[in-house]
mmCIF file of the C-alpha atoms, coordinates in Angstrom:
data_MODEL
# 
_entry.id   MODEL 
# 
loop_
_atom_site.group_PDB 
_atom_site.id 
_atom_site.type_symbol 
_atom_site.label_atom_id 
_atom_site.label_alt_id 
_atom_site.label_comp_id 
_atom_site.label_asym_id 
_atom_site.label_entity_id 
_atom_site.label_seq_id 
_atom_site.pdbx_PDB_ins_code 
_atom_site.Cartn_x 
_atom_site.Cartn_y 
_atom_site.Cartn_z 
_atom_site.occupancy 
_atom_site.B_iso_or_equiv 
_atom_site.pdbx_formal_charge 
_atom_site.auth_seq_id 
_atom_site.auth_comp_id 
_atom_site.auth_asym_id 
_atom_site.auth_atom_id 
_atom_site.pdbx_PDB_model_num 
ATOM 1   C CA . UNK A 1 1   ? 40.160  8.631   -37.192 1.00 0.00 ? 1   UNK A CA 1 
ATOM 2   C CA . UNK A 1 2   ? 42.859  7.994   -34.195 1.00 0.00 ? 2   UNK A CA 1 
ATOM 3   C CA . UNK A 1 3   ? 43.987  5.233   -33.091 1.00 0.00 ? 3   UNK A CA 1 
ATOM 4   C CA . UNK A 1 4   ? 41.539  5.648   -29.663 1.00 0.00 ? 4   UNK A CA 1 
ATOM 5   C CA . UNK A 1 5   ? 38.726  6.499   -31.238 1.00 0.00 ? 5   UNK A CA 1 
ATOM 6   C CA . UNK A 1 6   ? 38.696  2.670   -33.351 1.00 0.00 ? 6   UNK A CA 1 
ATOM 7   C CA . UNK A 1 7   ? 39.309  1.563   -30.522 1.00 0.00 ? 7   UNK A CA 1 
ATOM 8   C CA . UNK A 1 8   ? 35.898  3.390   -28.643 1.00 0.00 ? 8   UNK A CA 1 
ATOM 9   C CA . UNK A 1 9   ? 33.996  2.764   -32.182 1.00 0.00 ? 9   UNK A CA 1 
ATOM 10  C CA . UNK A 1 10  ? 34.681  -1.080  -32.178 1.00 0.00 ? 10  UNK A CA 1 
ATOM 11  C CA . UNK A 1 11  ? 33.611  -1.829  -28.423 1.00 0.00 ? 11  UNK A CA 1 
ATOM 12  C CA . UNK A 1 12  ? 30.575  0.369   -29.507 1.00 0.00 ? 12  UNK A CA 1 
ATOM 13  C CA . UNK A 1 13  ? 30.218  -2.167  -32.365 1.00 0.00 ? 13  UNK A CA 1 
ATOM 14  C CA . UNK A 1 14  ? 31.022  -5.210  -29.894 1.00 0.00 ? 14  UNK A CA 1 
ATOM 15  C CA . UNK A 1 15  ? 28.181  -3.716  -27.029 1.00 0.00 ? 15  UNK A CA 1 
ATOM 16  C CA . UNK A 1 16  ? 25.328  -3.281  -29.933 1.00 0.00 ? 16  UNK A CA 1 
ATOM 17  C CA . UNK A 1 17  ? 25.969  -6.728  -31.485 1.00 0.00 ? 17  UNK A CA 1 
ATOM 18  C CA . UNK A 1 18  ? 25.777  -8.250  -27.917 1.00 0.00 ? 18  UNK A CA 1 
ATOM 19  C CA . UNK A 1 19  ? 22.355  -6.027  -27.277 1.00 0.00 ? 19  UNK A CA 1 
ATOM 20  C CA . UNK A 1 20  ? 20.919  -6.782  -30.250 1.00 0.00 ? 20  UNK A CA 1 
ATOM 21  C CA . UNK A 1 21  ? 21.364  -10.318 -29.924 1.00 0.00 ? 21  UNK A CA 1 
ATOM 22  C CA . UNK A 1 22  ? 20.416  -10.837 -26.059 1.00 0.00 ? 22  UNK A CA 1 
ATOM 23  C CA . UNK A 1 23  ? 17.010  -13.137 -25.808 1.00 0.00 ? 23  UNK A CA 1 
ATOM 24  C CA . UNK A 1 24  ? 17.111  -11.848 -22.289 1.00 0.00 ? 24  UNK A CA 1 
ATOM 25  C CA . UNK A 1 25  ? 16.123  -8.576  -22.139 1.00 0.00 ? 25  UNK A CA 1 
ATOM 26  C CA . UNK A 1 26  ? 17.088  -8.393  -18.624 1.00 0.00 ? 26  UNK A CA 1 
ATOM 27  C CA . UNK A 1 27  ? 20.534  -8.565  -19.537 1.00 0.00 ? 27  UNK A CA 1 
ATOM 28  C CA . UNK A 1 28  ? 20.363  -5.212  -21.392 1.00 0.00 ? 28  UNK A CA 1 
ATOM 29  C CA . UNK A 1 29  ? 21.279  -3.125  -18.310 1.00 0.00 ? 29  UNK A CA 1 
ATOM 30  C CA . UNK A 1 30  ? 23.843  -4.774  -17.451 1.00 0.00 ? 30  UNK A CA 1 
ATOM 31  C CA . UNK A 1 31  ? 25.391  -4.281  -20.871 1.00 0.00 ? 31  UNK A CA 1 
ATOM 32  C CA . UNK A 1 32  ? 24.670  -0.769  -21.227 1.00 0.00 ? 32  UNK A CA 1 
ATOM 33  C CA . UNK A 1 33  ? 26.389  -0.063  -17.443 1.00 0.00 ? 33  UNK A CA 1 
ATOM 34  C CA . UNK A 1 34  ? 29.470  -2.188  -18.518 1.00 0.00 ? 34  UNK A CA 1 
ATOM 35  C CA . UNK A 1 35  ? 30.158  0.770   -19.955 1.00 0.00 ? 35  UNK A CA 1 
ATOM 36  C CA . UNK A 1 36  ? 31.095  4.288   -18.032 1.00 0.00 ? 36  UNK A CA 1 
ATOM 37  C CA . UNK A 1 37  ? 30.927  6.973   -20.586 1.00 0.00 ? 37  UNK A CA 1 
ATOM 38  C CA . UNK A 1 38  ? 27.106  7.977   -20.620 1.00 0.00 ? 38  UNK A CA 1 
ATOM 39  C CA . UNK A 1 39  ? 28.191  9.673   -24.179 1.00 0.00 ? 39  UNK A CA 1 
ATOM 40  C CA . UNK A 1 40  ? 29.267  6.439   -25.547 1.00 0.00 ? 40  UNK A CA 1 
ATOM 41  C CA . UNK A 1 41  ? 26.513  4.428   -23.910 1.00 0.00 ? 41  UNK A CA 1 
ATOM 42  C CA . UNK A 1 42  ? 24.055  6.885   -26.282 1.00 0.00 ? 42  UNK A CA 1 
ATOM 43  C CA . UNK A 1 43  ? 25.951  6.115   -29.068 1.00 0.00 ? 43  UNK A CA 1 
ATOM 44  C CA . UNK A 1 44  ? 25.359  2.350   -28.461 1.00 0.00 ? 44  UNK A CA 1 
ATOM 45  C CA . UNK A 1 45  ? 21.550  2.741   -27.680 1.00 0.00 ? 45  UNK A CA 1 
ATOM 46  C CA . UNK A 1 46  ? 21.458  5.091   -30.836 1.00 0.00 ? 46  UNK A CA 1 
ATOM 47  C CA . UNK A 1 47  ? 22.961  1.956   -32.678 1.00 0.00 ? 47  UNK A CA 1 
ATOM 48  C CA . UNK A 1 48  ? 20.659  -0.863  -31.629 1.00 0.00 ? 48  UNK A CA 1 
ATOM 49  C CA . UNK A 1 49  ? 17.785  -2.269  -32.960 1.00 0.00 ? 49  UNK A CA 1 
ATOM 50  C CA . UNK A 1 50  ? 14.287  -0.928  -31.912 1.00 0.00 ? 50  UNK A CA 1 
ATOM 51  C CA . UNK A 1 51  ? 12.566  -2.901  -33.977 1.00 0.00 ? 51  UNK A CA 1 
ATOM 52  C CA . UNK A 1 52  ? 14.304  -6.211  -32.758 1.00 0.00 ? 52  UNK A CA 1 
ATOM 53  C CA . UNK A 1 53  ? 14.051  -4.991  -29.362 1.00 0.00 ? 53  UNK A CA 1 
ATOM 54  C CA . UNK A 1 54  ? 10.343  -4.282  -29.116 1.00 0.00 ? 54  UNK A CA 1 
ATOM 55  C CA . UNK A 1 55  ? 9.599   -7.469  -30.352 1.00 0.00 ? 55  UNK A CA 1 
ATOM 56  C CA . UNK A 1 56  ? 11.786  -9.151  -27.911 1.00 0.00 ? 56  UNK A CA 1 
ATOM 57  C CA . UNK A 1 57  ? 9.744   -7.011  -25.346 1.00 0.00 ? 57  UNK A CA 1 
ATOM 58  C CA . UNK A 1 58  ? 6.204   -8.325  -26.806 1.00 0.00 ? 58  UNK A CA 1 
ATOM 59  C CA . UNK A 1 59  ? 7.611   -11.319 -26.112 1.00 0.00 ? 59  UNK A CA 1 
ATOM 60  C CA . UNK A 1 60  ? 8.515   -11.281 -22.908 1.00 0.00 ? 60  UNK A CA 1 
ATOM 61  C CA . UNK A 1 61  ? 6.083   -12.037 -20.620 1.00 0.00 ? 61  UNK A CA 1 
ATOM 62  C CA . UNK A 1 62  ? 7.629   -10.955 -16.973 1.00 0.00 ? 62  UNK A CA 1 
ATOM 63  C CA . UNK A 1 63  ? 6.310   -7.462  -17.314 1.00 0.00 ? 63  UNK A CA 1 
ATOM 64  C CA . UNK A 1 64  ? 9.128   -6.695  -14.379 1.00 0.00 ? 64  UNK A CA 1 
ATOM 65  C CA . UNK A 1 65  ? 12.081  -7.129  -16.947 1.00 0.00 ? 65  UNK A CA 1 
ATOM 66  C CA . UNK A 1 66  ? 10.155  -5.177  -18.855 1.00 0.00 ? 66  UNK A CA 1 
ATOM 67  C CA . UNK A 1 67  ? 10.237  -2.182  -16.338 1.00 0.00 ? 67  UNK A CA 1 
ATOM 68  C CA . UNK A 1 68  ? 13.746  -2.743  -15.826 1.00 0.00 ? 68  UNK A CA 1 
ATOM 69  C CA . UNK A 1 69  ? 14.763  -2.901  -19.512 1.00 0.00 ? 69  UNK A CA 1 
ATOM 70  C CA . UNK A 1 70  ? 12.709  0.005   -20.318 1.00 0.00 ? 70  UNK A CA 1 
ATOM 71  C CA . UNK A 1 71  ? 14.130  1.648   -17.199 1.00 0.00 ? 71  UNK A CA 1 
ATOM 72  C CA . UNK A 1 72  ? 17.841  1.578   -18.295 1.00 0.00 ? 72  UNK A CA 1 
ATOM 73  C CA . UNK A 1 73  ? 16.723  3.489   -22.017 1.00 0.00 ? 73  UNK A CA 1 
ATOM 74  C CA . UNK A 1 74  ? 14.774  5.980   -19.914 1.00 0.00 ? 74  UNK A CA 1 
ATOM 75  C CA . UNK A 1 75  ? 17.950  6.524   -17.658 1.00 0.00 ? 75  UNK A CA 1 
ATOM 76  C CA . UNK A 1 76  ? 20.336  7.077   -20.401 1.00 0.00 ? 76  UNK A CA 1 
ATOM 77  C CA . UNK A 1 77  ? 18.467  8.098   -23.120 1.00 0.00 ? 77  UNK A CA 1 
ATOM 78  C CA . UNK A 1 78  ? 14.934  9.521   -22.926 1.00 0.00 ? 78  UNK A CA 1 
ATOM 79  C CA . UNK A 1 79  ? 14.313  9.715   -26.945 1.00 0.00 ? 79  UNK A CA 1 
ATOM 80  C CA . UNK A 1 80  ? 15.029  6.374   -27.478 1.00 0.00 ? 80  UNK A CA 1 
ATOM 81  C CA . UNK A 1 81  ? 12.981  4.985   -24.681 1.00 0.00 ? 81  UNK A CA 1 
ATOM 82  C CA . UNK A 1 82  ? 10.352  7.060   -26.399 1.00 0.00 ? 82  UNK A CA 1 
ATOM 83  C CA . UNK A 1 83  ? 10.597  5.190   -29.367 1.00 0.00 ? 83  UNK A CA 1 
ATOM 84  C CA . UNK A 1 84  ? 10.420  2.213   -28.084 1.00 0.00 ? 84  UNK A CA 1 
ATOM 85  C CA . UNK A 1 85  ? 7.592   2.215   -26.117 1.00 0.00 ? 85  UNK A CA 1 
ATOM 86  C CA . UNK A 1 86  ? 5.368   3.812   -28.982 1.00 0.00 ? 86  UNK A CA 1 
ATOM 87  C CA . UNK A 1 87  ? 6.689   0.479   -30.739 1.00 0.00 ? 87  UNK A CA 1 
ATOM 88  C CA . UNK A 1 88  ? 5.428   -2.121  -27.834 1.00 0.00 ? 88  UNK A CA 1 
ATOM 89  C CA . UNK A 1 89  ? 2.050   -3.691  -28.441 1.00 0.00 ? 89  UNK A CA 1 
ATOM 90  C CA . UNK A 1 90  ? -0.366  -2.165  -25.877 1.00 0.00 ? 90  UNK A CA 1 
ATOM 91  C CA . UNK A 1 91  ? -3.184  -4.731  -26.194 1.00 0.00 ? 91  UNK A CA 1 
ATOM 92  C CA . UNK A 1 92  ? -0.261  -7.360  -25.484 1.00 0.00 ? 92  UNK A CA 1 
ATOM 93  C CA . UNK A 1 93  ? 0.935   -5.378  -22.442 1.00 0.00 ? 93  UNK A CA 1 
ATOM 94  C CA . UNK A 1 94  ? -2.320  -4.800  -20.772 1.00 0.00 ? 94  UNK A CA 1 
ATOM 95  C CA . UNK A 1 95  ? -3.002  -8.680  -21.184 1.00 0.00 ? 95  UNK A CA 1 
ATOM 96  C CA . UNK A 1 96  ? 0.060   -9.337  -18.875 1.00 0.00 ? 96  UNK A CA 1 
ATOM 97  C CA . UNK A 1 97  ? -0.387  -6.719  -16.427 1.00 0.00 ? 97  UNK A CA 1 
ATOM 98  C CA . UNK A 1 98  ? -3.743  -8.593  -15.878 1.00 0.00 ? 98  UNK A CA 1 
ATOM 99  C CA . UNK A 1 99  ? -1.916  -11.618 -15.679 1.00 0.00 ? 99  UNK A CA 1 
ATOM 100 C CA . UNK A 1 100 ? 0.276   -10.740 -12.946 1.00 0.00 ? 100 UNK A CA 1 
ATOM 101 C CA . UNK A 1 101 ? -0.940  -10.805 -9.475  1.00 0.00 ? 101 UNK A CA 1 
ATOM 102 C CA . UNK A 1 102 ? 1.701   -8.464  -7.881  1.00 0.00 ? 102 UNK A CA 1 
ATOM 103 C CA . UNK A 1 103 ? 0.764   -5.102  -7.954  1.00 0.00 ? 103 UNK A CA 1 
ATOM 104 C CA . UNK A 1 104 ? 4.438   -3.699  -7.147  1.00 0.00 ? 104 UNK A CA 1 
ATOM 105 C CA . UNK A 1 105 ? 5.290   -4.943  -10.480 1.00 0.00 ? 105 UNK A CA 1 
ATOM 106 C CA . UNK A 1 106 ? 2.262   -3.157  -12.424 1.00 0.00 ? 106 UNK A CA 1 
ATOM 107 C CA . UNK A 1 107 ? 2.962   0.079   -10.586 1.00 0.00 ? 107 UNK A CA 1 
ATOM 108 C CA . UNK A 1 108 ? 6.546   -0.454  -11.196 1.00 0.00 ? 108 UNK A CA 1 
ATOM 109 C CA . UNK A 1 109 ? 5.836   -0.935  -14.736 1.00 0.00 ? 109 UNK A CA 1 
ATOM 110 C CA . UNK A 1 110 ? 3.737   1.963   -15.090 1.00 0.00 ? 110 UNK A CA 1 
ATOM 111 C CA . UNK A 1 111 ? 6.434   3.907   -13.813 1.00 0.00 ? 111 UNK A CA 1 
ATOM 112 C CA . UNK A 1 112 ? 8.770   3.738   -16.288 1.00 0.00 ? 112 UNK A CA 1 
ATOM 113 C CA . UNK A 1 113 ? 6.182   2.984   -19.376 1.00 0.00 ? 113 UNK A CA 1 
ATOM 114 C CA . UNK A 1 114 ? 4.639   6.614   -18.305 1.00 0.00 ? 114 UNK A CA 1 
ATOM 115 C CA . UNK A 1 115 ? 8.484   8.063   -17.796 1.00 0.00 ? 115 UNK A CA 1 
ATOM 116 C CA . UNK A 1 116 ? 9.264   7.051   -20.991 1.00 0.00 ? 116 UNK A CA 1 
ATOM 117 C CA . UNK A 1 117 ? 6.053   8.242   -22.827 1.00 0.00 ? 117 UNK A CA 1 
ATOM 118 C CA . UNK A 1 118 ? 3.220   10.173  -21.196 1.00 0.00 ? 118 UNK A CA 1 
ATOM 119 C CA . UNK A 1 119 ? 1.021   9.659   -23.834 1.00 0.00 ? 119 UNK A CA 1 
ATOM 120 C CA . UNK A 1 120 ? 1.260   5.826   -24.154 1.00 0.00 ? 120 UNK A CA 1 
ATOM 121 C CA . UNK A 1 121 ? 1.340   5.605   -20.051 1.00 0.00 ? 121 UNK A CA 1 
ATOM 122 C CA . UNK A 1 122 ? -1.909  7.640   -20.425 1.00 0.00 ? 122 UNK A CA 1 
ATOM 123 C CA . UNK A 1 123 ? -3.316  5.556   -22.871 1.00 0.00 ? 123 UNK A CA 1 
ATOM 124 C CA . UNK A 1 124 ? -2.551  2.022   -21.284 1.00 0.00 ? 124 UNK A CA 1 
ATOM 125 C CA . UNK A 1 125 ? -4.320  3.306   -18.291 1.00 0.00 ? 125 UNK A CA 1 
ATOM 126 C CA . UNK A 1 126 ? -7.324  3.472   -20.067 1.00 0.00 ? 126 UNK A CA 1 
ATOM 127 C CA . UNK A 1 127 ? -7.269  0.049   -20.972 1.00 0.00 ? 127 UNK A CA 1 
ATOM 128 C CA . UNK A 1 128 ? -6.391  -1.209  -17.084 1.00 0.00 ? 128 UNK A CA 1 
ATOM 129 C CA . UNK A 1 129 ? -9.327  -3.764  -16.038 1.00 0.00 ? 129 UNK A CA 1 
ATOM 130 C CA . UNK A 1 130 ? -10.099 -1.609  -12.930 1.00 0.00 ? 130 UNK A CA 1 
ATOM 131 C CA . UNK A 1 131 ? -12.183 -4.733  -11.433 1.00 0.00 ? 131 UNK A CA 1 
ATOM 132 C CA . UNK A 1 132 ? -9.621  -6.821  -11.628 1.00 0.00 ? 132 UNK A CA 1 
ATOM 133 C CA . UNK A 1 133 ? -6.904  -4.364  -9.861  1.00 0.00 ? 133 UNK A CA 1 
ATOM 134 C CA . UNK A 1 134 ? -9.346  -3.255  -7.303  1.00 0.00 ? 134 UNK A CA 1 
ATOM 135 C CA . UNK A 1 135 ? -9.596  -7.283  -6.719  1.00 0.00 ? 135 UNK A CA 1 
ATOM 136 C CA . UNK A 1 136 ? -5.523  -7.200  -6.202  1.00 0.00 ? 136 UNK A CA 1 
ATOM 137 C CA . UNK A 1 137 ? -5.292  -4.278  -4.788  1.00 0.00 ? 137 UNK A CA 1 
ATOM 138 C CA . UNK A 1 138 ? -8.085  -5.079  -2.132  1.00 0.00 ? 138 UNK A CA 1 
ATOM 139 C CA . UNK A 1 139 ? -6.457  -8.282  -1.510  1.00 0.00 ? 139 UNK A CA 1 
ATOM 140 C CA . UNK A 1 140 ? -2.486  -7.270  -1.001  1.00 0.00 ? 140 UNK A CA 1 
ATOM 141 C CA . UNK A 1 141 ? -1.800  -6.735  3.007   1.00 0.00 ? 141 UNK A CA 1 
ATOM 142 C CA . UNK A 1 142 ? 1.271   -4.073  1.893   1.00 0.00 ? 142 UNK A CA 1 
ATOM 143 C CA . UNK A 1 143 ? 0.065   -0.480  2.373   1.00 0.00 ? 143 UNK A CA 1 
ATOM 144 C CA . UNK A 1 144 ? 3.245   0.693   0.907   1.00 0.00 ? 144 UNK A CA 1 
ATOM 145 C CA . UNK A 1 145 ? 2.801   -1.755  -2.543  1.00 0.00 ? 145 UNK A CA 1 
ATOM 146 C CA . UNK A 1 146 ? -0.915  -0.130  -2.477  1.00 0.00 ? 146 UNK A CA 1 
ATOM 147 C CA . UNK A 1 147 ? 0.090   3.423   -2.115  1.00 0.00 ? 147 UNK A CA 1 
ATOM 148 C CA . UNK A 1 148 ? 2.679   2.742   -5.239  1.00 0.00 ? 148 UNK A CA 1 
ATOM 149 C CA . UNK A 1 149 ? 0.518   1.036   -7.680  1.00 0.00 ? 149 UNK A CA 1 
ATOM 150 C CA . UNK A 1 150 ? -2.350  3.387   -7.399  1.00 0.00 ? 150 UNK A CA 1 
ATOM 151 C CA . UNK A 1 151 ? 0.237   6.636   -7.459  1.00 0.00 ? 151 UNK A CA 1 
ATOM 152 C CA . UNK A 1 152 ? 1.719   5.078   -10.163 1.00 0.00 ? 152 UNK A CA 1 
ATOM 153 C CA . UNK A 1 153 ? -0.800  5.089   -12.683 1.00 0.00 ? 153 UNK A CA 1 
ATOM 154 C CA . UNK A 1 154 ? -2.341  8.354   -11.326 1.00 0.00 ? 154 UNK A CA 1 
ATOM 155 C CA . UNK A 1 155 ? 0.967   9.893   -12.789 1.00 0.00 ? 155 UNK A CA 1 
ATOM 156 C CA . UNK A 1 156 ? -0.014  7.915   -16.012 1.00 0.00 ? 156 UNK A CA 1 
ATOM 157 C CA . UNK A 1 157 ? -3.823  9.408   -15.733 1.00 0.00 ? 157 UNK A CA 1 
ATOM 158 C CA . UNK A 1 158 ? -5.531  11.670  -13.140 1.00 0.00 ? 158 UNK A CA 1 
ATOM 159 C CA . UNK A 1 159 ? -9.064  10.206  -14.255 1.00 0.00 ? 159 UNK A CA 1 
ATOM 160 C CA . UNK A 1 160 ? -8.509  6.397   -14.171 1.00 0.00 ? 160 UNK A CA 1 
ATOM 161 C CA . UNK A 1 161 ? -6.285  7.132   -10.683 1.00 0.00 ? 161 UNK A CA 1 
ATOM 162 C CA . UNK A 1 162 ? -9.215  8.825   -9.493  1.00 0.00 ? 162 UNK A CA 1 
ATOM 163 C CA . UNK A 1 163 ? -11.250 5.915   -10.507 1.00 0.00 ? 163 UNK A CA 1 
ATOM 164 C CA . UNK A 1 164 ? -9.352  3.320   -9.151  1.00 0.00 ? 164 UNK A CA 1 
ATOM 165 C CA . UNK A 1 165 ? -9.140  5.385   -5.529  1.00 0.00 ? 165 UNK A CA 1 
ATOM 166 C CA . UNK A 1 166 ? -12.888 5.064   -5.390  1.00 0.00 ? 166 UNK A CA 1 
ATOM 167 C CA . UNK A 1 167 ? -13.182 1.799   -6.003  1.00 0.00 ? 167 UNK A CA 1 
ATOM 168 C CA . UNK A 1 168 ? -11.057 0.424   -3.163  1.00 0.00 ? 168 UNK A CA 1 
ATOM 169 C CA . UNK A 1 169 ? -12.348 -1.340  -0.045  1.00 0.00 ? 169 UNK A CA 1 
ATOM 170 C CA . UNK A 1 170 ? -11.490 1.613   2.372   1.00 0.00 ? 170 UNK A CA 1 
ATOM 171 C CA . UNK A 1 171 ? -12.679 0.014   5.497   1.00 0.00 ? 171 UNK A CA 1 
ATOM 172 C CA . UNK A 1 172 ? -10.363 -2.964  4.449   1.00 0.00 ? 172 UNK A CA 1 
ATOM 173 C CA . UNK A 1 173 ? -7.449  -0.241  3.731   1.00 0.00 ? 173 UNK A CA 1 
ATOM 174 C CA . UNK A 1 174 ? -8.193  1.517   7.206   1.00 0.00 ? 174 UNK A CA 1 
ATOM 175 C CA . UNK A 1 175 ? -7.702  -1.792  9.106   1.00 0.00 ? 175 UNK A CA 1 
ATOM 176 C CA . UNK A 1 176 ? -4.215  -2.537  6.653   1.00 0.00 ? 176 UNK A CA 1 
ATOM 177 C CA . UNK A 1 177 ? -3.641  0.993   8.081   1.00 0.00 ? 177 UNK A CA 1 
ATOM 178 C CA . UNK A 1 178 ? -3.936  0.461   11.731  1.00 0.00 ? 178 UNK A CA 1 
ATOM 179 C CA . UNK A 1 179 ? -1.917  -3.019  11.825  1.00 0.00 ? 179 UNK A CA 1 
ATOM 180 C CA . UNK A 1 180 ? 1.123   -1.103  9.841   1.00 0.00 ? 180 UNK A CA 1 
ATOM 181 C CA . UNK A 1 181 ? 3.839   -1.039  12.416  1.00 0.00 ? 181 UNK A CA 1 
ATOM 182 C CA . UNK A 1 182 ? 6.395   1.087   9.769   1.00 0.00 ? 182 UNK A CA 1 
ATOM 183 C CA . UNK A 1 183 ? 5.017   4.483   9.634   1.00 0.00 ? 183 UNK A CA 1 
ATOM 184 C CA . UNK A 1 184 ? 7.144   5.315   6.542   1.00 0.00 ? 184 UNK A CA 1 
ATOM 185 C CA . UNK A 1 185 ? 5.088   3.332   4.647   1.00 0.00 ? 185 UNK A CA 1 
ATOM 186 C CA . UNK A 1 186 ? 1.546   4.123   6.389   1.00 0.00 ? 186 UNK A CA 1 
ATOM 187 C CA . UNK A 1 187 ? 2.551   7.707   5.042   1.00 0.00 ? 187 UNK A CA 1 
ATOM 188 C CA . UNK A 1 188 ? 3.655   7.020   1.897   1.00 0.00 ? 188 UNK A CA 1 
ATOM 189 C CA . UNK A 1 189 ? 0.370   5.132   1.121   1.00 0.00 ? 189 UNK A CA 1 
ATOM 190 C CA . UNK A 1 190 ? -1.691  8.342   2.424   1.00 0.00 ? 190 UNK A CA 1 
ATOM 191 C CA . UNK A 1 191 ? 0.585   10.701  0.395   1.00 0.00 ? 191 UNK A CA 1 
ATOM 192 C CA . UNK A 1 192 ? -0.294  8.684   -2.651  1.00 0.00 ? 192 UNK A CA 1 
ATOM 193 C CA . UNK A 1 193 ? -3.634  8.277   -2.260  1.00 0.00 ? 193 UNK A CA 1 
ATOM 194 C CA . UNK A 1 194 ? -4.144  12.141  -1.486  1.00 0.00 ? 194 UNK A CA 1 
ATOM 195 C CA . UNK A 1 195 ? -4.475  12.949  -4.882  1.00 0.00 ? 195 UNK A CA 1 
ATOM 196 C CA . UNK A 1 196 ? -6.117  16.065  -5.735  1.00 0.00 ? 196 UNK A CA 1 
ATOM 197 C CA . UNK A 1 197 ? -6.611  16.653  -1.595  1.00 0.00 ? 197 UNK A CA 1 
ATOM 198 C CA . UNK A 1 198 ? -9.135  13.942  -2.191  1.00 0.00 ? 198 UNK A CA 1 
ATOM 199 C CA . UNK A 1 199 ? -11.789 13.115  0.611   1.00 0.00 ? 199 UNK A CA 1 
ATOM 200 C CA . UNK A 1 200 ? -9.875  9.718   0.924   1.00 0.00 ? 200 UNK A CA 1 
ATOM 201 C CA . UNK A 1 201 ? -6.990  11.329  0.997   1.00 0.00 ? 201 UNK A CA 1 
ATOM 202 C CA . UNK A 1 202 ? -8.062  13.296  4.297   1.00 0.00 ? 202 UNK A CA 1 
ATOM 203 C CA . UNK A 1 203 ? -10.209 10.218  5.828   1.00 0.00 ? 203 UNK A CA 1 
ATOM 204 C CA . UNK A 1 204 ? -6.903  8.174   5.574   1.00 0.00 ? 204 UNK A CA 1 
ATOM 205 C CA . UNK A 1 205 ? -4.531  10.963  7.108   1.00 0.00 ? 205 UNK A CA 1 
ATOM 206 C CA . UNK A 1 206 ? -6.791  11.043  10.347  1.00 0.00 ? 206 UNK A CA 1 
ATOM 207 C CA . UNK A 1 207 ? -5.289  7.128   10.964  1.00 0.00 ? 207 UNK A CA 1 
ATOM 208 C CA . UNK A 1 208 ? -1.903  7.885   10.637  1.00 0.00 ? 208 UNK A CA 1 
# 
């Protein structure tokens, strides 16, 4: 081994001792970018601990760090995103996505759980408390936020999206609708909920 390469090996080393022992897991992205070389950045998520990790994640009850800290795995590394998701305690993650009360952060969430693994995204949508979102979603005045959450976990599954659609107040979401002064988001919300070429889909598109 070179001279350069114990010197690439030992900041490897250095980055994986400072992930692994982060109580923050916000501060894993900003680790992993300290470092430029996306082939040495694998290396280092290669070398940290999963196990560790995911319980740091079950931990952690701000389910927006944990879209961003999944989000920096997916980026670099899909595989090991993978595995750690199929590691994180679903019954403890659906309690704290009905815990939060912003429903950018559940889509957001969603996002990245269902990037990282289809089939646990698919699964946690099963186990969404549909009442309870349709009370959020219902409630929230930002078309755009609206249009997010519910794409979101249609990506993660077509039949609870579908659901969830049908459930909302649409004469509430028409009126949300007509105050919207941005159009971008007015049509982002309609292109979300348009799923399938849904009726909603169409009423909504007639508003905008």
């Amino acid at each position: 081994m070179g001279f350069f390469d114990k010197i690439i090996q030992s900041k490897e080393q250095i980055l994986i001792k400072k992930i692994n022992a982060v109580s923050d897991i916000e501060k894993i992205s900003g680790l992993l970018s300290s470092e430029s070389n996306k082939q040495i950045r694998n290396q280092i998520l290669e070398g940290i601990d999963l196990n560790l990790l995911s319980k740091k994640v079950n931990l952690e009850q701000d389910i927006k760090k944990i879209a961003d800290c999944i989000s920096c795995l997916v980026v670099n590394n899909e595989m090991i995103s993978s595995r750690l998701v199929m590691m994180i305690d679903p019954v403890i993650l659906k309690k704290k996505m009905d815990d939060e009360k912003e429903i950018e952060k559940i889509g957001s969430c969603f996002a990245w759980i269902t990037g990282a693994n289809k089939e646990f995204g698919n699964n946690l949508a099963r186990m969404v408390d549909l009442d309870l979102l349709k009370e959020k979603i219902n409630q929230n005045e930002r078309v755009d936020q609206i249009g997010f959450c519910i794409g979101r976990i249609y990506e993660a599954n077509k039949d609870i999206g579908n659901s969830l659609i049908n459930m909302i107040d649409l004469d509430s979401l028409k009126k949300k609708i007509s105050k919207e002064t941005d159009k971008y988001y007015v049509d982002f919300c309609i292109e979300q909920l348009s799923c399938d070429g849904n009726d909603l889909g169409k009423n909504l598109g007639n508003l905008s």
